[in-house]
Amino acid sequence: MQHDRKDPLAVTATATRVRQIAGQLRLDEGAFTRALALSGVVPDRGAFAQATSRFLMLAGTALIVAGVAAFFAFNWADLHRLAKFALIEGAIVAAVLLAWRQGLDRLAGQAALFGAGFLTGVLLAIYGQVYQTGADPYGLFLGWAALILGWAVIGQQAGLWLLLAVLANLALVLYWGQVLHPPEAWIEDLAHVFGPASWIGYLLSDFRLAQLVFSLNGALLIAWEFGTRRGVAWMRGRWFPRLIALFALAAISDAALLLIFTSEFRGADRLHVVAPVLFIAFVAAALWYYRVVERDLFILAASLLAVIVVMTAFIARLLDGVDAFLALSMLVVAQTAGAAAWLRQVARSWRATL
Amino acid sequence: MNAATPSVRTVFAALEREGQVAANWSERVTAALAAEADAPPWYVRVLVGFGAWLASLLLIAFVASSLLRSESTMIGVGGVMMVAALGVRFTSSHDFIAQATLAVSLAGQALLAFGLDNYGVSTMLWAVIGGQTVLALAFPDRIHRFLSVLAAVSAAVILMYYLKLQAGIHVLVLALAVGFLWLQAREGAFIARGLMQSARPLAFGLLAAMLGCVMLSTIYVLPELMGCRDFSFYPHPWLSSLGFGALLVLLEWRLVNTTLRDVPVATRAGFIGASALIVAISLPAPGIAASLMVLLAGVIHAERLVVGIGVGFFAVFLAAYFYGMEASLLAKSATLTATGLVVLALRYVLMPRLAGGQVEREDA
């Protein structure tokens, strides 16, 4: 139900609104409970069962897939290699059959197809485990992404595309670190102690890689928004583009910050202007697109947060002396207050034009 | 939630007919709606919180490097900053003032804590717990209240580990869970007393602190590093699972006596029994029972954000549990797979009966 512009009370009685109004009017407990019941936001039997069913389906699938992955990661020596392959391939075939039987437009079918996509990676890992191929891990992620690409295309679900996006990012980062620019040996040792995340974090301290990661996620985001504008029904959800926009913003902010705080700052190499230019272009485009075309306050807020961080870092690099801390602190306060006020004004203007 | 959500006018007109609100509700509700429209969503509050945190760090750097020469000065300056921020915040709600007082208060608290560290870690931590509890109740800012709860609980956890009383973590997480559920259950009473703006950030602070504490169960520290052979970072995680399981069953008991009261008794019993079974199987992983409890609390109280937090925490805990080192991969595999199978069995066996056949149709 949308606004009737002549009647401000014609807006839908969402739970948040009912709470806010009840708080302002100081409704008594009985009236508040009744208002929630009348607004229909407290689920009835059918709505509760529906929501619970969806959660149980997704949670059950996630638990089983994680359990299967843990089982094969255990690398049970007593289990014959053929038994391992039979188990995992049997699970993949069963998941695909279940997806086919349930249909890809139903949650059960989508969850089964996602499970098959995830288990494909486990199969590749077992292959490497059994035959000790010695291949670089980037190949596993690349092969995994290639194998599930077809399922992602026909699957009509954001979950499989997110898995594909994560695999593509990992393949890119690992190819950079294992083939193009391998780090020094002590970094490898660090990864053994603190885990692979520390190794990937180190790789992303190279602004060139950060720019590539940004380009990958930026392209994904553009493709997704193109699909949304074309009216593709299963692309209407906002969590996937929001997540990918966060990846892109984090990567390009990382690249810009690296340039600001390293010796390349004010460097003679013209390539060094690429990251700041990309940052400004992406943030400007996001602030325009998500305010004017595809209204999304979440991505606007994330973009402004990136601006605050990069702008503060840039000015911090230019300033000297103890007083700089006070100036920067006031700058951050002013930027944050300005950002919050602007976001409020944007939200207000959207409501006025509904 | 339910299929057709009525308008605010429809809801309040019905309340007026039932004698629940006075006849002049229209103007007051219009004014309340205007205020609601200006309330920022959670991610804007995160942005503001981050800005305040960054500004306070810079302010600490400025004060520490230019003004402070001793611990007593730190305590004095920190205390003055806190009191000044509190006083100014009471006088204005302007964006800039709200931001600046938040940053100054956080910086003051940090300076005070640094200064008190000179008197011993325990003293400092007790002071943080006490001070943050007072600020959580007194500082008229939602973000500050939320951050104060987190700071107080963090100090309590550190104190517990510092005193090697980590077995008490179960008491702490369950106390936080009970506090959160109590604040949620008493929401109507807080609204009637005009205390909603205070109670909600406290409830979310307790929830976030509880989930943060549960995440500690995925951490493994080599006993040798702690100088104690039988050291366990989160000893007997099943104790937390049992506590969350009990709270989950209590919430379900409430549900089967309200929303599901028309469901046959056997199905209701099966619903509660199956949940107890899931908790029993996932005893080594307390995050599973915790997320189910949070999820159900969100559904019962029509809080989409709480539902989202429950689902998100479930995913994060699962990933952390998978990578944790406390249990062997084989044990994790058994826990995860068995729990998943029970969850799916519950979905296929119990849900159609619970919904009266609606689930399959609406899934399509």
XYZ file of C-alpha atoms in Angstrom:
718
model
C 0.000 0.000 0.000
C 1.518 3.356 -1.030
C 1.128 6.924 0.236
C -1.948 8.890 -0.548
C -0.221 12.293 -0.802
C -3.301 14.083 0.476
C -3.633 11.849 3.526
C -0.469 11.328 5.635
C -2.274 8.626 7.622
C -2.775 6.450 4.543
C 0.724 4.950 4.873
C 0.998 1.260 5.737
C 1.049 0.403 9.431
C 4.482 -1.259 9.554
C 5.836 -2.532 12.878
C 8.401 0.301 13.001
C 5.703 2.929 12.435
C 3.366 1.434 15.006
C 6.218 1.439 17.551
C 7.166 5.023 16.774
C 3.587 6.266 16.995
C 2.949 4.287 20.179
C 6.089 5.814 21.704
C 5.071 9.366 20.765
C 1.501 8.885 21.982
C 2.576 6.858 25.021
C -0.075 4.247 24.309
C -0.766 1.923 27.202
C 0.429 -1.672 26.960
C -2.930 -3.072 25.876
C -3.443 -0.476 23.157
C 0.082 -1.033 21.804
C -0.369 -4.810 21.645
C -3.745 -4.337 19.971
C -2.252 -1.875 17.444
C 0.393 -4.437 16.485
C -2.287 -7.117 16.120
C -4.539 -4.852 14.016
C -1.651 -3.918 11.733
C -1.082 -7.591 10.975
C 2.674 -7.446 11.603
C 2.537 -10.146 14.277
C 2.491 -13.364 12.255
C -0.564 -15.593 12.323
C -0.302 -19.362 12.166
C 0.110 -19.530 8.396
C 2.650 -16.697 8.165
C 4.663 -18.149 11.037
C 4.745 -21.592 9.442
C 5.716 -20.099 6.089
C 8.622 -18.074 7.500
C 9.804 -20.951 9.694
C 9.659 -23.357 6.802
C 11.878 -21.122 4.676
C 14.388 -20.668 7.464
C 14.541 -24.388 8.240
C 15.068 -25.194 4.569
C 17.981 -22.754 4.227
C 19.484 -23.547 7.636
C 19.246 -27.315 7.101
C 20.916 -27.066 3.699
C 23.685 -24.830 5.056
C 24.340 -27.160 8.003
C 24.498 -30.298 5.857
C 26.724 -28.692 3.221
C 29.082 -27.394 5.945
C 29.034 -30.832 7.605
C 29.924 -32.597 4.343
C 32.734 -30.100 3.702
C 34.090 -30.670 7.233
C 33.944 -34.439 6.717
C 36.071 -34.340 3.578
C 38.414 -31.718 5.027
C 39.113 -34.258 7.790
C 40.722 -36.397 5.048
C 39.907 -39.737 6.639
C 42.820 -42.003 5.722
C 40.803 -45.214 6.204
C 38.272 -44.185 3.616
C 39.241 -45.449 0.138
C 39.594 -42.745 -2.505
C 36.886 -44.277 -4.653
C 34.516 -44.237 -1.677
C 35.289 -40.539 -1.200
C 34.524 -39.787 -4.847
C 31.388 -41.937 -4.770
C 30.115 -40.143 -1.675
C 30.654 -36.614 -2.902
C 29.543 -37.275 -6.482
C 26.489 -39.106 -5.180
C 25.657 -36.088 -3.026
C 26.029 -33.727 -6.010
C 23.835 -35.909 -8.241
C 21.226 -36.209 -5.469
C 21.197 -32.427 -4.981
C 20.806 -31.780 -8.708
C 18.002 -34.356 -8.967
C 16.274 -32.747 -5.990
C 16.590 -29.313 -7.613
C 15.121 -30.732 -10.838
C 12.252 -32.468 -9.045
C 11.392 -29.466 -6.839
C 11.797 -26.875 -9.610
C 14.131 -23.881 -9.705
C 11.342 -21.434 -8.895
C 10.834 -22.999 -5.455
C 12.961 -22.478 -2.401
C 13.665 -26.211 -1.977
C 14.923 -26.448 -5.576
C 17.053 -23.344 -5.226
C 18.583 -24.546 -1.958
C 19.367 -27.946 -3.528
C 21.041 -26.324 -6.558
C 23.097 -24.079 -4.290
C 24.133 -27.179 -2.320
C 25.223 -28.866 -5.567
C 27.233 -25.762 -6.504
C 28.997 -25.713 -3.141
C 29.720 -29.462 -3.159
C 31.343 -29.099 -6.598
C 34.141 -27.212 -4.865
C 34.451 -29.975 -2.270
C 34.781 -32.493 -5.139
C 37.632 -30.477 -6.666
C 39.316 -30.243 -3.258
C 39.097 -34.027 -2.810
C 40.572 -34.497 -6.288
C 43.558 -32.387 -5.288
C 43.748 -34.190 -1.939
C 43.730 -37.711 -3.444
C 45.981 -37.180 -6.437
C 48.249 -34.485 -4.929
C 48.134 -32.544 -8.185
C 50.293 -29.741 -6.798
C 48.182 -27.215 -8.672
C 47.914 -23.683 -7.299
C 44.691 -23.082 -5.312
C 43.646 -20.284 -7.680
C 43.006 -23.022 -10.249
C 40.579 -24.735 -7.864
C 38.515 -21.577 -7.433
C 38.658 -20.763 -11.138
C 37.638 -24.310 -12.106
C 34.913 -24.288 -9.471
C 33.532 -20.987 -10.809
C 33.645 -22.299 -14.394
C 31.850 -25.534 -13.453
C 28.958 -23.831 -11.666
C 28.568 -20.958 -14.137
C 25.877 -22.860 -16.067
C 23.902 -23.555 -12.896
C 24.146 -19.887 -11.907
C 22.783 -18.867 -15.324
C 19.759 -21.174 -15.135
C 19.390 -21.041 -11.320
C 17.665 -17.643 -11.087
C 18.898 -16.981 -7.550
C 21.214 -14.446 -5.955
C 22.836 -17.087 -3.693
C 24.603 -18.918 -6.540
C 25.715 -15.619 -8.080
C 27.169 -14.566 -4.755
C 29.095 -17.854 -4.557
C 30.338 -17.222 -8.096
C 31.340 -13.644 -7.193
C 33.284 -14.830 -4.125
C 35.041 -17.517 -6.208
C 35.947 -15.007 -8.932
C 37.387 -12.620 -6.323
C 39.385 -15.409 -4.672
C 40.696 -16.684 -8.020
C 41.843 -13.180 -8.965
C 43.559 -12.501 -5.635
C 45.243 -15.932 -5.537
C 46.403 -15.703 -9.179
C 48.019 -12.382 -8.310
C 49.713 -13.815 -5.232
C 50.694 -17.220 -6.596
C 51.601 -16.471 -10.208
C 52.087 -12.781 -10.917
C 53.547 -11.337 -7.715
C 54.310 -14.031 -5.102
C 55.072 -12.451 -1.709
C 58.216 -13.199 0.294
C 58.530 -16.482 2.169
C 57.903 -14.963 5.593
C 54.453 -13.882 4.470
C 53.712 -17.524 3.630
C 54.839 -18.455 7.154
C 52.536 -15.792 8.541
C 49.633 -17.387 6.712
C 50.408 -20.734 8.376
C 50.096 -19.092 11.791
C 47.236 -16.622 11.279
C 45.358 -18.356 8.493
C 44.773 -17.607 4.810
C 42.882 -14.383 5.579
C 46.131 -12.723 6.729
C 47.818 -13.743 3.466
C 44.962 -12.365 1.376
C 44.995 -9.201 3.501
C 48.690 -8.766 2.748
C 48.107 -9.215 -0.990
C 45.407 -6.546 -0.931
C 47.943 -4.072 0.418
C 49.086 -3.761 -3.225
C 46.997 -0.948 -4.714
C 47.203 -2.476 -8.196
C 45.446 -5.640 -7.030
C 42.920 -3.572 -5.080
C 42.084 -1.731 -8.314
C 41.571 -5.026 -10.136
C 39.302 -6.353 -7.372
C 37.353 -3.098 -7.567
C 36.999 -3.440 -11.342
C 35.688 -6.993 -11.023
C 33.071 -6.093 -8.421
C 32.181 -2.831 -10.143
C 31.483 -4.748 -13.353
C 29.347 -7.278 -11.440
C 27.388 -4.471 -9.819
C 26.749 -2.752 -13.161
C 25.604 -6.040 -14.714
C 23.243 -6.721 -11.811
C 21.740 -3.230 -11.863
C 21.287 -3.570 -15.628
C 19.278 -6.747 -15.013
C 17.249 -4.994 -12.316
C 16.409 -2.127 -14.659
C 15.385 -4.623 -17.345
C 12.802 -5.956 -14.903
C 14.291 -9.416 -14.277
C 12.069 -10.645 -11.450
C 14.635 -12.640 -9.440
C 17.089 -9.702 -9.514
C 14.739 -7.370 -7.641
C 16.141 -8.212 -4.197
C 18.628 -5.649 -2.889
C 20.975 -7.676 -0.671
C 23.208 -8.929 -3.522
C 23.925 -5.508 -5.106
C 24.433 -4.025 -1.638
C 27.004 -6.667 -0.769
C 28.836 -6.310 -4.099
C 28.765 -2.505 -3.760
C 30.412 -2.913 -0.332
C 33.121 -5.145 -1.886
C 33.749 -2.556 -4.624
C 33.793 0.393 -2.214
C 36.134 -1.411 0.189
C 38.545 -2.316 -2.624
C 38.756 1.145 -4.194
C 38.927 2.867 -0.787
C 41.773 0.465 0.077
C 43.601 1.435 -3.126
C 43.113 5.167 -2.475
C 44.250 4.867 1.169
C 47.340 2.908 0.137
C 48.344 5.671 -2.234
C 47.719 8.358 0.395
C 49.796 6.665 3.091
C 52.680 5.291 1.013
C 55.632 6.790 -0.808
C 53.650 6.821 -4.066
C 51.743 9.847 -2.743
C 52.464 12.779 -5.085
C 54.503 10.300 -7.140
C 55.634 11.047 -10.663
C 54.097 7.900 -12.126
C 50.890 8.925 -13.871
C 49.383 5.504 -13.162
C 49.130 6.514 -9.511
C 46.233 8.827 -10.271
C 44.122 5.854 -11.399
C 42.958 4.844 -7.910
C 41.854 8.347 -6.791
C 40.147 8.938 -10.129
C 38.347 5.587 -9.927
C 37.358 6.308 -6.329
C 35.905 9.717 -7.152
C 34.178 8.437 -10.291
C 32.640 5.418 -8.542
C 31.433 7.342 -5.499
C 30.029 10.160 -7.648
C 28.263 7.666 -9.904
C 26.904 5.735 -6.902
C 25.647 8.912 -5.200
C 23.845 9.909 -8.386
C 22.520 6.493 -9.446
C 21.281 5.350 -6.043
C 19.679 8.711 -5.294
C 18.052 9.376 -8.643
C 17.579 6.071 -10.508
C 17.550 3.071 -8.129
C 16.765 4.532 -4.717
C 18.989 2.812 -2.185
C 19.824 4.622 1.054
C 22.100 1.771 2.212
C 24.557 2.183 -0.688
C 24.378 5.984 -0.352
C 25.323 5.668 3.340
C 28.170 3.252 2.518
C 29.481 5.599 -0.195
C 29.484 8.534 2.213
C 31.309 6.468 4.818
C 34.009 5.720 2.220
C 34.238 9.444 1.412
C 34.667 10.311 5.107
C 37.459 7.775 5.533
C 39.387 8.699 2.364
C 38.901 12.452 2.771
C 40.089 12.351 6.393
C 43.116 10.278 5.419
C 43.958 12.684 2.592
C 43.828 15.749 4.831
C 45.700 13.910 7.593
C 48.530 13.337 5.121
C 48.689 17.057 4.301
C 48.630 18.303 7.909
C 51.451 18.340 10.457
C 51.719 18.912 14.199
C 49.700 17.984 17.268
C 46.883 20.418 16.452
C 46.161 18.367 13.344
C 44.483 15.725 15.514
C 42.008 18.269 16.854
C 41.317 19.635 13.381
C 40.814 16.124 11.998
C 38.525 15.185 14.849
C 36.326 18.224 14.158
C 36.465 17.454 10.444
C 35.185 13.915 11.037
C 32.384 15.206 13.269
C 31.374 17.770 10.643
C 31.509 15.246 7.796
C 29.468 12.667 9.702
C 26.853 15.192 10.806
C 26.657 16.501 7.236
C 26.311 12.987 5.820
C 23.537 12.079 8.282
C 21.683 15.333 7.527
C 22.004 14.798 3.762
C 20.760 11.205 3.983
C 17.779 12.387 6.024
C 17.041 15.066 3.440
C 17.260 12.510 0.602
C 14.895 10.135 2.414
C 12.501 13.034 2.987
C 12.590 14.028 -0.683
C 11.863 10.415 -1.723
C 8.832 10.310 0.524
C 7.593 13.571 -0.950
C 7.698 12.162 -4.483
C 6.171 8.746 -3.764
C 4.195 -10.980 7.777
C 0.473 -11.195 6.980
C -0.864 -10.715 3.489
C -2.596 -7.309 3.587
C -1.111 -4.670 5.863
C -3.698 -1.964 6.655
C -3.013 1.779 6.771
C -2.188 3.698 9.928
C -5.585 5.419 9.662
C -7.387 2.044 9.557
C -5.509 0.749 12.607
C -6.083 3.840 14.757
C -9.694 4.217 13.685
C -10.231 0.650 14.884
C -8.454 1.480 18.162
C -10.741 4.486 18.613
C -13.841 2.328 18.028
C -12.547 -0.083 20.676
C -11.974 2.792 23.098
C -8.193 2.244 23.178
C -7.286 5.786 22.042
C -8.920 9.188 22.490
C -10.923 10.712 19.640
C -8.297 13.384 18.863
C -5.688 10.808 17.784
C -5.482 12.010 14.195
C -3.315 15.115 14.758
C -1.056 13.409 17.247
C -0.502 10.410 14.979
C 0.251 12.727 12.043
C 2.895 14.497 14.147
C 4.309 11.154 15.298
C 4.519 9.966 11.679
C 6.471 13.083 10.734
C 8.949 12.295 13.530
C 9.120 8.632 12.482
C 9.914 9.604 8.927
C 12.984 11.487 10.145
C 14.335 8.620 12.265
C 17.465 7.247 10.566
C 17.642 3.534 9.608
C 20.172 1.283 11.353
C 22.896 1.625 8.722
C 22.858 5.421 9.022
C 23.239 4.970 12.778
C 26.225 2.690 12.070
C 27.755 5.458 9.933
C 27.222 7.978 12.723
C 28.649 5.555 15.302
C 31.740 4.949 13.166
C 32.231 8.693 12.704
C 31.992 9.258 16.455
C 34.459 6.464 17.135
C 36.985 7.834 14.600
C 36.578 11.395 15.897
C 37.059 10.241 19.482
C 40.291 8.405 18.551
C 41.658 11.583 16.971
C 40.569 13.614 19.976
C 42.310 11.162 22.318
C 45.474 11.511 20.231
C 45.249 15.304 20.466
C 44.601 15.417 24.220
C 47.144 12.705 25.022
C 49.924 14.268 22.963
C 49.387 17.903 23.884
C 47.847 18.207 27.329
C 48.491 15.153 29.431
C 51.561 14.526 31.487
C 50.321 12.126 34.194
C 47.668 9.542 35.009
C 45.912 11.907 37.408
C 45.649 14.534 34.649
C 44.205 11.872 32.336
C 41.584 10.989 34.938
C 40.737 14.646 35.548
C 40.569 15.674 31.900
C 38.696 12.481 30.953
C 36.117 13.034 33.692
C 35.605 16.682 32.721
C 35.142 15.712 29.052
C 32.516 13.097 29.971
C 30.548 15.401 32.240
C 30.744 18.291 29.766
C 29.546 16.059 26.913
C 26.666 14.778 29.024
C 25.624 18.312 30.018
C 25.810 19.750 26.494
C 23.923 16.768 25.029
C 21.019 17.402 27.377
C 20.679 20.913 25.961
C 20.652 20.116 22.227
C 19.807 17.360 19.725
C 21.347 19.106 16.712
C 23.289 16.698 14.445
C 26.635 18.412 14.964
C 26.202 18.712 18.743
C 25.069 15.082 18.971
C 28.132 13.975 16.990
C 30.585 16.166 18.871
C 29.300 15.201 22.346
C 29.385 11.530 21.393
C 33.003 11.847 20.263
C 34.039 13.901 23.320
C 32.332 11.486 25.701
C 34.000 8.438 24.113
C 37.387 10.164 24.191
C 36.854 11.151 27.838
C 35.972 7.589 28.787
C 39.098 6.255 27.095
C 41.323 8.795 28.881
C 39.711 7.968 32.203
C 40.287 4.262 31.627
C 43.962 4.844 30.667
C 44.441 6.912 33.802
C 42.789 4.359 36.074
C 44.938 1.577 34.625
C 47.684 2.902 36.888
C 45.681 1.689 39.899
C 45.514 -1.884 38.611
C 43.711 -3.667 35.799
C 40.889 -4.942 38.019
C 40.198 -1.465 39.396
C 40.110 0.001 35.909
C 37.783 -2.733 34.592
C 35.401 -2.428 37.533
C 35.331 1.344 37.002
C 34.549 0.855 33.301
C 31.717 -1.568 34.125
C 30.211 0.830 36.663
C 30.751 3.977 34.629
C 29.390 2.529 31.408
C 26.331 1.167 33.200
C 25.578 4.664 34.490
C 26.197 6.216 31.060
C 24.024 3.592 29.332
C 21.138 4.733 31.505
C 21.921 8.460 31.648
C 23.397 9.639 28.336
C 20.455 10.769 26.159
C 21.731 9.306 22.904
C 20.755 5.964 21.357
C 24.176 5.230 19.871
C 25.900 6.121 23.136
C 23.586 3.850 25.133
C 24.269 0.983 22.722
C 28.044 1.517 22.814
C 28.021 1.815 26.623
C 26.347 -1.590 26.981
C 28.967 -3.085 24.656
C 31.798 -1.424 26.591
C 30.460 -2.561 29.973
C 30.071 -6.174 28.798
C 33.494 -6.144 27.115
C 35.069 -4.967 30.370
C 33.186 -7.689 32.290
C 34.445 -10.368 29.878
C 38.040 -9.121 30.076
C 37.808 -9.040 33.866
C 36.512 -12.600 33.876
C 39.417 -13.862 31.779
C 41.882 -11.720 33.717
C 40.732 -13.361 36.959
C 40.699 -16.776 35.204
C 36.980 -17.102 35.879
C 36.086 -17.861 32.271
C 33.653 -20.588 33.343
C 31.425 -17.684 34.354
C 30.933 -16.824 30.677
C 27.838 -19.050 30.649
C 26.249 -17.016 33.429
C 27.101 -13.803 31.605
C 25.710 -14.821 28.176
C 22.528 -16.183 29.710
C 22.079 -13.069 31.857
C 22.468 -10.955 28.705
C 19.946 -13.146 26.862
C 17.440 -12.902 29.721
C 17.969 -9.124 29.873
C 17.338 -8.798 26.140
C 14.209 -10.969 26.228
C 12.904 -9.127 29.295
C 13.338 -5.709 27.686
C 11.593 -7.028 24.574
C 8.733 -8.548 26.529
C 8.240 -5.335 28.537
C 8.281 -3.132 25.450
C 4.637 -2.125 25.909
C 5.287 -1.009 29.479
C 8.313 1.066 28.413
C 6.262 2.688 25.661
C 3.515 3.593 28.126
C 6.086 5.267 30.383
C 7.772 7.134 27.537
C 10.976 5.125 27.943
C 11.104 3.493 24.505
C 14.025 5.634 23.302
C 16.056 4.366 26.261
C 14.954 0.742 26.321
C 15.469 -0.155 22.647
C 19.199 0.727 22.396
C 19.765 -1.106 25.684
C 17.980 -4.183 24.312
C 20.025 -4.135 21.114
C 23.208 -3.543 23.102
C 22.497 -6.606 25.247
C 21.711 -8.641 22.123
C 24.904 -7.612 20.328
C 26.990 -8.198 23.467
C 25.452 -11.643 23.973
C 26.124 -12.718 20.400
C 29.669 -11.374 20.643
C 30.250 -13.437 23.788
C 28.883 -16.574 22.089
C 31.371 -16.052 19.260
C 34.123 -16.554 21.852
C 33.127 -20.240 21.869
C 34.710 -20.577 18.407
C 38.117 -19.357 19.648
C 40.786 -21.827 20.581
C 43.922 -20.837 22.471
C 46.758 -23.277 22.998
C 46.815 -24.150 26.742
C 50.623 -23.803 26.689
C 50.238 -20.136 25.742
C 48.132 -19.543 28.849
C 50.627 -21.299 31.127
C 48.010 -23.790 32.225
C 47.642 -27.346 30.859
C 43.882 -27.589 31.330
C 43.091 -24.061 30.155
C 39.967 -23.783 28.047
C 38.942 -20.495 26.485
C 35.203 -21.268 26.537
C 34.882 -24.286 28.841
C 31.953 -26.677 28.405
C 30.102 -24.804 25.631
C 27.184 -27.188 26.078
C 26.255 -25.288 29.248
C 25.467 -22.192 27.177
C 23.585 -24.355 24.657
C 21.419 -25.782 27.426
C 20.623 -22.294 28.718
C 19.714 -20.993 25.260
C 17.702 -24.167 24.689
C 15.691 -23.523 27.858
C 14.979 -19.927 26.771
C 14.050 -21.174 23.288
C 11.550 -23.636 24.763
C 10.079 -20.872 26.950
C 9.541 -18.699 23.883
C 8.000 -21.636 22.031
C 5.730 -22.321 24.980
C 4.448 -18.776 24.676
C 4.016 -19.213 20.927
C 2.065 -22.469 21.130
C -0.271 -20.832 23.632
C -0.937 -17.788 21.421
C -0.279 -17.913 17.672
C -0.351 -21.714 17.454
C -3.113 -22.396 19.957
C -5.349 -23.844 17.206
C -2.715 -26.411 16.247
C -3.308 -29.994 17.499
C -1.592 -30.735 20.807
C 0.562 -33.494 19.290
C 1.909 -31.115 16.640
C 2.610 -28.462 19.267
C 4.455 -30.989 21.401
C 6.343 -32.174 18.331
C 7.355 -28.579 17.547
C 8.856 -28.062 20.994
C 10.351 -31.570 21.092
C 12.040 -31.138 17.710
C 13.600 -27.849 18.829
C 14.879 -29.550 21.970
C 16.347 -32.279 19.746
C 18.131 -29.703 17.570
C 19.603 -28.090 20.695
C 20.634 -31.508 22.053
C 22.448 -32.447 18.845
C 24.149 -29.069 18.530
C 25.274 -28.863 22.179
C 28.968 -28.281 21.272
C 27.946 -25.283 19.127
C 25.988 -22.831 21.348
C 25.612 -20.317 18.516
C 23.010 -22.534 16.851
C 20.641 -22.499 19.839
C 21.383 -18.793 20.406
C 20.499 -17.852 16.831
C 17.283 -19.918 16.946
C 16.299 -18.156 20.161
C 16.992 -14.699 18.696
C 15.140 -15.576 15.501
C 12.050 -16.718 17.377
C 12.113 -13.664 19.658
C 12.187 -11.453 16.550
C 9.256 -13.291 14.972
C 7.130 -13.196 18.135
C 7.679 -9.455 18.634
C 7.429 -8.547 14.928
C 11.000 -7.177 14.884
C 12.434 -7.681 11.406
C 15.825 -6.363 12.459
C 16.062 -8.963 15.230
C 15.061 -11.687 12.760
C 17.780 -10.454 10.396
C 20.336 -10.435 13.217
C 19.365 -14.021 14.111
C 19.787 -15.239 10.530
C 23.026 -13.286 10.005
C 24.497 -14.544 13.253
C 23.596 -18.119 12.312
C 25.653 -17.793 9.112
C 28.597 -16.054 10.805
C 28.683 -18.541 13.677
C 28.568 -21.472 11.279
C 31.571 -20.124 9.349
C 33.520 -19.378 12.556
C 32.671 -22.772 14.052
C 33.840 -24.451 10.854
C 37.216 -22.724 11.048
C 37.596 -23.000 14.831
C 40.155 -25.456 16.166
C 38.603 -26.627 19.426
C 36.861 -29.668 17.936
C 38.184 -32.048 15.273
C 36.831 -31.752 11.733
C 35.175 -35.161 12.114
C 33.353 -34.051 15.282
C 32.278 -30.833 13.574
C 31.070 -32.793 10.585
C 28.965 -35.054 12.801
C 27.458 -32.076 14.705
C 26.697 -30.043 11.588
C 25.347 -32.877 9.431
C 23.184 -34.382 12.175
C 21.744 -30.967 13.070
C 21.071 -30.231 9.396
C 19.282 -33.549 8.883
C 17.084 -32.980 11.943
C 16.294 -29.439 10.776
C 15.234 -30.665 7.320
C 13.254 -33.570 8.804
C 11.462 -31.091 11.050
C 10.686 -28.939 8.054
C 9.215 -31.779 6.017
C 7.376 -33.625 8.781
C 6.156 -30.907 11.096
C 5.746 -27.750 9.042
C 2.884 -28.902 6.765
C 0.909 -29.894 9.877
C 1.744 -26.628 11.579
C 0.620 -24.618 8.557
C -2.347 -26.784 7.672
C -0.869 -27.443 4.201
C -0.145 -23.792 3.367
C 3.636 -24.076 3.158
C 3.918 -26.210 0.059
C 1.417 -24.123 -1.856
C 2.971 -20.766 -1.005
C 6.499 -21.955 -1.727
C 5.597 -22.450 -5.357
